[in-house]
């Protein structure tokens, strides 16, 4: 790895979360975090994580100090960050340095939004910059992938594809289209704010136990070209059914794993049925996708967002709504958190 000329030991980065149109579910290589299939997502401009990392070159710290949303991280959460920092320390050849990490999400962690994507993208960019590694986005994407699969996509802005690949050099994301190519809206209907019972990290290991998994992966490979094309043509009526099919296929895999994972709540179904009704009876062009949780992401053109928000207010199980369009990739910013 190349070191940049000017050494600075503190850096701050901001990265958006992302919503996958074609999902990452299941790992082929858990050590390298190589997925079973390519995935395609939109990076979210309005829902992001900001992280400051300072490497303790003076040697005051005996362990990494990690604060997330104002709370000192401990246990598995802190260990996961430290493991990622270990990898970056290893790349930089500075294994002794501990780090101070302060991270803040601009959306509630328990909202079911994939905070690991924005968190590990921001952490990767801040930690690598602060330790003086000069890397391009492809290299940062590979490093972020080690921390969290979906974080590899949040390094890039707009519409992004993560190539499955088979190594650090090949399992990386790339931008398909920039954020301003298509101002699609993601309207998140939050039906539950409980922490999920099984993290996606543990869920990925179960995908291979489902008899439906290989059928889903085959279907994804039959769909990727169509999905890229539909985005290229800004054609939501073509893209929407493909997105819904893969979200349902992923949840079918989850439900038929051993043990079975059931992320949906009654509110999830209320939103799904309502969206289908609005589409079929009233012609409202809105399509859904669901991550590893109960909340429903609704995709629509900007012209239909207001009407969608109005209708969501009439559903008893929708507690809050968050909205975002496509945003830029991870970036280094000047405003440190400490
Ligand atoms: C359902 O990237 O959160 O949101 O690599 O263990 O951090 P880890 O998993 P993660 O998995 C994302 C799962 C998903 C689908 C997706 O975003 O592609």
Short mmCIF file of C-alpha atoms and ligand atoms in Angstrom, two decimals:
data_model
loop_
_atom_site.label_atom_id
_atom_site.label_comp_id
_atom_site.label_asym_id
_atom_site.label_seq_id
_atom_site.Cartn_x
_atom_site.Cartn_y
_atom_site.Cartn_z
CA UNK A 1 0.00 0.00 0.00
CA UNK A 2 1.11 3.52 -0.75
CA UNK A 3 1.49 6.14 2.01
CA UNK A 4 0.50 9.71 1.21
CA UNK A 5 3.10 12.45 1.55
CA UNK A 6 1.61 14.48 4.39
CA UNK A 7 0.97 12.45 7.54
CA UNK A 8 -2.09 13.40 9.53
CA UNK A 9 -3.35 11.17 12.30
CA UNK A 10 -6.91 12.41 12.55
CA UNK A 11 -9.58 12.36 9.87
CA UNK A 12 -13.35 12.49 9.59
CA UNK A 13 -15.48 10.90 6.89
CA UNK A 14 -19.17 10.83 6.10
CA UNK A 15 -20.90 8.00 4.24
CA UNK A 16 -24.51 7.40 3.24
CA UNK A 17 -26.41 4.23 3.93
CA UNK A 18 -27.71 2.36 0.89
CA UNK A 19 -30.78 0.42 -0.16
CA UNK A 20 -30.18 -2.72 -2.19
CA UNK A 21 -32.33 -3.41 -5.28
CA UNK A 22 -30.61 -6.77 -5.70
CA UNK A 23 -29.69 -8.06 -2.27
CA UNK A 24 -26.52 -9.38 -0.72
CA UNK A 25 -27.61 -12.40 1.29
CA UNK A 26 -25.20 -15.24 2.04
CA UNK A 27 -21.43 -15.49 2.02
CA UNK A 28 -19.24 -17.75 -0.10
CA UNK A 29 -16.16 -16.93 2.01
CA UNK A 30 -16.89 -15.66 5.53
CA UNK A 31 -13.27 -14.69 6.19
CA UNK A 32 -13.00 -12.37 3.18
CA UNK A 33 -16.72 -11.51 3.17
CA UNK A 34 -17.12 -12.71 -0.42
CA UNK A 35 -20.86 -12.79 -1.20
CA UNK A 36 -22.81 -15.46 -3.09
CA UNK A 37 -23.98 -12.98 -5.72
CA UNK A 38 -23.49 -9.50 -7.16
CA UNK A 39 -25.72 -6.87 -5.57
CA UNK A 40 -26.99 -3.50 -6.79
CA UNK A 41 -27.98 -0.55 -4.61
CA UNK A 42 -28.67 3.14 -4.39
CA UNK A 43 -26.56 5.13 -1.93
CA UNK A 44 -28.80 7.27 0.28
CA UNK A 45 -27.93 10.97 0.52
CA UNK A 46 -30.05 11.87 3.53
CA UNK A 47 -29.25 8.96 5.87
CA UNK A 48 -25.59 8.95 6.80
CA UNK A 49 -22.90 8.21 9.36
CA UNK A 50 -20.09 10.61 10.28
CA UNK A 51 -16.99 9.13 11.89
CA UNK A 52 -13.81 10.69 13.25
CA UNK A 53 -10.75 8.51 13.80
CA UNK A 54 -7.61 9.63 15.56
CA UNK A 55 -4.65 7.27 15.77
CA UNK A 56 -2.90 7.50 19.14
CA UNK A 57 0.68 7.72 17.92
CA UNK A 58 1.86 8.88 21.36
CA UNK A 59 0.79 5.53 22.83
CA UNK A 60 -1.56 6.77 25.59
CA UNK A 61 -4.29 4.26 24.83
CA UNK A 62 -4.03 0.57 25.67
CA UNK A 63 -7.14 -0.28 23.62
CA UNK A 64 -9.26 1.32 20.91
CA UNK A 65 -11.86 3.72 22.31
CA UNK A 66 -15.11 3.65 20.40
CA UNK A 67 -18.15 5.87 20.95
CA UNK A 68 -21.26 5.38 18.78
CA UNK A 69 -24.12 7.87 19.02
CA UNK A 70 -22.79 9.13 22.34
CA UNK A 71 -22.46 5.69 23.95
CA UNK A 72 -19.16 3.89 24.61
CA UNK A 73 -19.23 0.69 22.52
CA UNK A 74 -18.41 -2.55 24.30
CA UNK A 75 -18.67 -6.29 23.64
CA UNK A 76 -19.25 -7.64 20.12
CA UNK A 77 -19.97 -4.20 18.64
CA UNK A 78 -16.62 -2.81 19.80
CA UNK A 79 -14.80 -6.03 18.84
CA UNK A 80 -16.14 -5.76 15.30
CA UNK A 81 -14.76 -2.20 14.97
CA UNK A 82 -11.43 -3.22 16.52
CA UNK A 83 -11.15 -6.16 14.09
CA UNK A 84 -11.64 -3.74 11.24
CA UNK A 85 -9.06 -1.34 12.67
CA UNK A 86 -6.67 -4.32 13.04
CA UNK A 87 -6.99 -4.94 9.33
CA UNK A 88 -6.23 -1.30 8.55
CA UNK A 89 -3.32 -1.29 11.03
CA UNK A 90 -2.01 -4.36 9.25
CA UNK A 91 -2.30 -2.67 5.82
CA UNK A 92 -0.51 0.42 7.10
CA UNK A 93 2.20 -1.57 8.86
CA UNK A 94 1.51 0.31 12.11
CA UNK A 95 0.15 -2.45 14.30
CA UNK A 96 0.90 -0.65 17.59
CA UNK A 97 -1.35 2.37 17.18
CA UNK A 98 -4.68 2.29 19.02
CA UNK A 99 -7.42 4.62 17.87
CA UNK A 100 -10.08 6.96 19.20
CA UNK A 101 -13.26 6.56 17.17
CA UNK A 102 -16.36 8.68 17.50
CA UNK A 103 -19.27 7.92 15.20
CA UNK A 104 -22.69 9.49 14.77
CA UNK A 105 -25.68 8.43 12.69
CA UNK A 106 -28.18 11.06 11.56
CA UNK A 107 -30.91 8.41 11.75
CA UNK A 108 -31.93 6.26 14.74
CA UNK A 109 -29.89 3.06 14.90
CA UNK A 110 -32.94 1.05 15.84
CA UNK A 111 -34.86 2.25 12.79
CA UNK A 112 -33.90 -0.82 10.82
CA UNK A 113 -31.84 1.20 8.39
CA UNK A 114 -28.63 -0.67 7.55
CA UNK A 115 -26.28 1.35 9.74
CA UNK A 116 -23.42 -1.11 9.17
CA UNK A 117 -23.14 0.00 5.52
CA UNK A 118 -22.65 3.69 6.27
CA UNK A 119 -20.77 2.94 9.50
CA UNK A 120 -18.07 0.75 7.96
CA UNK A 121 -17.76 2.92 4.85
CA UNK A 122 -17.19 6.04 6.99
CA UNK A 123 -14.89 4.17 9.40
CA UNK A 124 -12.80 2.78 6.54
CA UNK A 125 -12.36 6.14 4.85
CA UNK A 126 -11.62 8.03 8.09
CA UNK A 127 -9.22 5.40 9.50
CA UNK A 128 -7.30 4.93 6.23
CA UNK A 129 -7.01 8.68 5.66
CA UNK A 130 -5.92 9.34 9.24
CA UNK A 131 -3.20 6.68 9.12
CA UNK A 132 -1.89 8.09 5.84
CA UNK A 133 -2.92 5.40 3.37
CA UNK A 134 -3.56 6.90 -0.02
CA UNK A 135 -6.17 4.70 -1.66
CA UNK A 136 -8.65 4.97 -4.49
CA UNK A 137 -12.35 4.17 -4.06
CA UNK A 138 -11.96 0.63 -5.39
CA UNK A 139 -9.34 -0.17 -2.77
CA UNK A 140 -11.44 1.48 -0.05
CA UNK A 141 -14.44 -0.56 -1.20
CA UNK A 142 -12.47 -3.80 -0.74
CA UNK A 143 -11.41 -2.76 2.76
CA UNK A 144 -14.93 -1.63 3.73
CA UNK A 145 -16.26 -5.02 2.50
CA UNK A 146 -14.14 -6.79 5.12
CA UNK A 147 -15.98 -4.82 7.82
CA UNK A 148 -19.48 -5.11 6.37
CA UNK A 149 -20.47 -6.42 2.95
CA UNK A 150 -22.94 -3.66 2.12
CA UNK A 151 -20.38 -1.01 3.18
CA UNK A 152 -18.38 -1.83 0.04
CA UNK A 153 -21.24 -0.21 -1.92
CA UNK A 154 -21.55 2.91 0.27
CA UNK A 155 -18.02 4.01 -0.70
CA UNK A 156 -19.55 4.97 -4.06
CA UNK A 157 -22.40 7.38 -4.70
CA UNK A 158 -25.51 7.01 -6.83
CA UNK A 159 -26.31 3.59 -8.30
CA UNK A 160 -23.73 0.99 -7.40
CA UNK A 161 -22.95 -2.65 -8.16
CA UNK A 162 -20.83 -4.86 -5.93
CA UNK A 163 -19.19 -7.53 -8.04
CA UNK A 164 -19.07 -10.86 -6.20
CA UNK A 165 -15.48 -11.54 -7.30
CA UNK A 166 -13.34 -13.95 -5.32
CA UNK A 167 -10.59 -11.93 -3.67
CA UNK A 168 -9.81 -8.48 -2.25
CA UNK A 169 -8.81 -7.39 -5.73
CA UNK A 170 -12.01 -8.52 -7.41
CA UNK A 171 -14.82 -8.41 -4.81
CA UNK A 172 -15.37 -4.66 -5.03
CA UNK A 173 -18.11 -2.19 -5.86
CA UNK A 174 -18.26 0.29 -8.73
CA UNK A 175 -20.55 3.12 -9.65
CA UNK A 176 -23.07 2.36 -12.38
CA UNK A 177 -24.60 5.86 -12.52
CA UNK A 178 -23.99 9.05 -10.51
CA UNK A 179 -26.60 10.31 -8.01
CA UNK A 180 -28.01 13.00 -10.30
CA UNK A 181 -28.67 10.46 -13.06
CA UNK A 182 -32.06 9.56 -11.58
CA UNK A 183 -33.56 11.29 -8.50
CA UNK A 184 -35.49 8.23 -7.31
CA UNK A 185 -36.95 8.49 -3.79
CA UNK A 186 -36.64 5.93 -1.01
CA UNK A 187 -39.49 6.35 1.50
CA UNK A 188 -38.90 4.15 4.53
CA UNK A 189 -42.04 3.10 6.37
CA UNK A 190 -40.85 2.29 9.90
CA UNK A 191 -43.24 -0.21 11.49
CA UNK A 192 -41.01 -1.32 14.35
CA UNK A 193 -38.07 0.25 16.14
CA UNK A 194 -37.04 -2.86 18.08
CA UNK A 195 -33.46 -4.06 17.64
CA UNK A 196 -33.52 -7.04 15.28
CA UNK A 197 -33.21 -10.44 16.90
CA UNK A 198 -30.73 -11.89 14.39
CA UNK A 199 -28.12 -9.55 12.90
CA UNK A 200 -27.51 -9.77 9.16
CA UNK A 201 -23.98 -10.81 10.06
CA UNK A 202 -25.31 -14.02 11.63
CA UNK A 203 -28.05 -14.37 9.03
CA UNK A 204 -25.60 -14.55 6.10
CA UNK A 205 -24.18 -17.79 7.48
CA UNK A 206 -27.63 -19.40 7.37
CA UNK A 207 -28.46 -18.71 3.70
CA UNK A 208 -26.80 -21.94 2.56
CA UNK A 209 -29.10 -23.98 4.82
CA UNK A 210 -32.18 -22.94 2.81
CA UNK A 211 -33.28 -25.23 -0.05
CA UNK A 212 -34.36 -22.07 -1.90
CA UNK A 213 -30.98 -20.37 -1.75
CA UNK A 214 -29.45 -21.70 -4.97
CA UNK A 215 -32.66 -20.96 -6.91
CA UNK A 216 -32.54 -17.35 -5.68
CA UNK A 217 -28.87 -16.95 -6.60
CA UNK A 218 -29.58 -18.35 -10.10
CA UNK A 219 -32.52 -15.94 -10.45
CA UNK A 220 -30.29 -13.01 -9.46
CA UNK A 221 -27.81 -13.85 -12.20
CA UNK A 222 -30.68 -13.93 -14.67
CA UNK A 223 -31.84 -10.50 -13.52
CA UNK A 224 -28.69 -8.38 -13.15
CA UNK A 225 -28.56 -7.28 -16.75
CA UNK A 226 -32.24 -6.31 -16.71
CA UNK A 227 -31.81 -4.34 -13.49
CA UNK A 228 -28.82 -2.39 -14.86
CA UNK A 229 -30.80 -1.69 -18.03
CA UNK A 230 -33.90 -0.53 -16.16
CA UNK A 231 -31.75 1.92 -14.15
CA UNK A 232 -30.04 3.08 -17.36
CA UNK A 233 -33.50 3.77 -18.85
CA UNK A 234 -34.80 5.29 -15.59
CA UNK A 235 -37.66 2.83 -15.95
CA UNK A 236 -39.22 2.21 -12.53
CA UNK A 237 -42.13 0.21 -13.93
CA UNK A 238 -39.59 -2.29 -15.21
CA UNK A 239 -37.21 -2.06 -12.25
CA UNK A 240 -39.87 -2.19 -9.52
CA UNK A 241 -41.13 -5.77 -10.07
CA UNK A 242 -37.51 -7.03 -10.25
CA UNK A 243 -36.67 -5.35 -6.93
CA UNK A 244 -39.79 -6.77 -5.29
CA UNK A 245 -39.05 -10.25 -6.62
CA UNK A 246 -35.55 -10.33 -5.16
CA UNK A 247 -36.66 -8.88 -1.81
CA UNK A 248 -39.33 -11.59 -1.55
CA UNK A 249 -36.88 -14.28 -2.71
CA UNK A 250 -34.35 -13.18 -0.07
CA UNK A 251 -37.02 -13.29 2.64
CA UNK A 252 -38.13 -16.71 1.40
CA UNK A 253 -34.54 -17.88 1.85
CA UNK A 254 -34.46 -16.34 5.33
CA UNK A 255 -37.77 -17.96 6.32
CA UNK A 256 -36.68 -21.39 5.05
CA UNK A 257 -33.21 -21.37 6.65
CA UNK A 258 -32.38 -23.64 9.56
CA UNK A 259 -33.07 -22.10 12.00
CA UNK A 260 -35.71 -20.04 10.25
CA UNK A 261 -35.46 -16.24 10.23
CA UNK A 262 -38.69 -14.28 10.20
CA UNK A 263 -38.02 -10.55 10.10
CA UNK A 264 -41.54 -9.46 9.15
CA UNK A 265 -44.04 -8.04 11.60
CA UNK A 266 -47.79 -7.58 11.06
CA UNK A 267 -47.04 -3.97 10.07
CA UNK A 268 -44.75 -5.18 7.28
CA UNK A 269 -47.67 -7.00 5.65
CA UNK A 270 -50.01 -4.06 6.17
CA UNK A 271 -47.62 -1.86 4.14
CA UNK A 272 -47.04 -4.51 1.43
CA UNK A 273 -50.77 -5.05 0.88
CA UNK A 274 -51.51 -1.32 0.90
CA UNK A 275 -48.79 -0.61 -1.67
CA UNK A 276 -50.08 -3.31 -3.99
CA UNK A 277 -53.62 -2.01 -3.61
CA UNK A 278 -52.56 1.59 -4.31
CA UNK A 279 -50.69 0.43 -7.38
CA UNK A 280 -53.33 -1.88 -8.78
CA UNK A 281 -56.46 0.12 -7.94
CA UNK A 282 -55.21 3.71 -8.16
CA UNK A 283 -52.18 3.39 -10.43
CA UNK A 284 -49.74 4.80 -7.83
CA UNK A 285 -46.32 3.68 -9.16
CA UNK A 286 -44.60 2.63 -5.91
CA UNK A 287 -42.53 -0.51 -5.35
CA UNK A 288 -41.21 -2.10 -2.15
CA UNK A 289 -38.09 -3.76 -0.86
CA UNK A 290 -37.24 -5.01 2.64
CA UNK A 291 -33.83 -5.55 4.29
CA UNK A 292 -33.07 -7.81 7.25
CA UNK A 293 -35.79 -6.24 9.38
CA UNK A 294 -39.51 -5.45 9.41
CA UNK A 295 -39.45 -1.97 7.87
CA UNK A 296 -40.43 -1.38 4.27
CA UNK A 297 -38.50 0.75 1.77
CA UNK A 298 -40.77 2.23 -0.88
CA UNK A 299 -39.32 3.47 -4.14
CA UNK A 300 -41.04 6.07 -6.27
CA UNK A 301 -40.45 8.98 -8.59
CA UNK A 302 -40.30 12.39 -6.82
CA UNK A 303 -43.69 13.39 -8.31
CA UNK A 304 -45.47 10.67 -6.29
CA UNK A 305 -43.69 11.11 -2.96
CA UNK A 306 -46.21 13.50 -1.42
CA UNK A 307 -49.16 11.31 -2.23
CA UNK A 308 -47.31 8.28 -0.89
CA UNK A 309 -46.48 10.07 2.38
CA UNK A 310 -50.12 11.13 2.74
CA UNK A 311 -51.33 7.56 2.28
CA UNK A 312 -48.73 6.09 4.65
CA UNK A 313 -50.13 8.33 7.40
CA UNK A 314 -53.42 6.43 7.14
CA UNK A 315 -51.79 3.07 8.02
CA UNK A 316 -51.98 2.32 11.73
CA UNK A 317 -48.71 0.38 11.90
CA UNK A 318 -46.49 3.05 10.32
CA UNK A 319 -44.73 4.78 13.23
CA UNK A 320 -42.42 7.13 11.36
CA UNK A 321 -41.28 7.71 7.83
CA UNK A 322 -37.81 8.64 6.62
CA UNK A 323 -37.03 9.73 3.09
CA UNK A 324 -33.96 10.02 0.94
CA UNK A 325 -32.83 10.36 -2.63
CA UNK A 326 -29.56 9.13 -4.09
CA UNK A 327 -26.43 10.67 -2.58
CA UNK A 328 -22.70 10.99 -3.09
CA UNK A 329 -20.18 8.36 -2.05
CA UNK A 330 -18.18 8.49 1.18
CA UNK A 331 -16.14 11.66 1.56
CA UNK A 332 -13.57 13.14 3.90
CA UNK A 333 -14.88 16.25 5.64
CA UNK A 334 -13.25 18.96 7.78
CA UNK A 335 -15.65 18.95 10.74
CA UNK A 336 -14.23 16.54 13.31
CA UNK A 337 -16.52 15.08 15.98
CA UNK A 338 -13.89 15.68 18.70
C1 LIG B 1 -30.43 -7.53 3.83
O1 LIG B 1 -23.89 -5.78 4.83
O2 LIG B 1 -25.40 -5.66 6.86
O3 LIG B 1 -29.35 -5.42 3.92
O4 LIG B 1 -21.57 -7.92 5.95
O5 LIG B 1 -22.60 -8.86 7.99
O6 LIG B 1 -22.40 -6.38 7.76
P1 LIG B 1 -22.57 -7.71 7.07
O7 LIG B 1 -24.01 -7.69 6.43
P2 LIG B 1 -24.76 -6.50 5.78
O8 LIG B 1 -25.90 -7.27 4.98
C2 LIG B 1 -26.83 -6.59 4.23
C3 LIG B 1 -28.03 -7.42 4.08
C4 LIG B 1 -29.20 -6.73 3.44
C5 LIG B 1 -29.12 -6.72 1.91
C6 LIG B 1 -28.18 -5.74 1.28
O9 LIG B 1 -28.00 -4.62 1.79
O10 LIG B 1 -27.66 -6.08 0.21
#
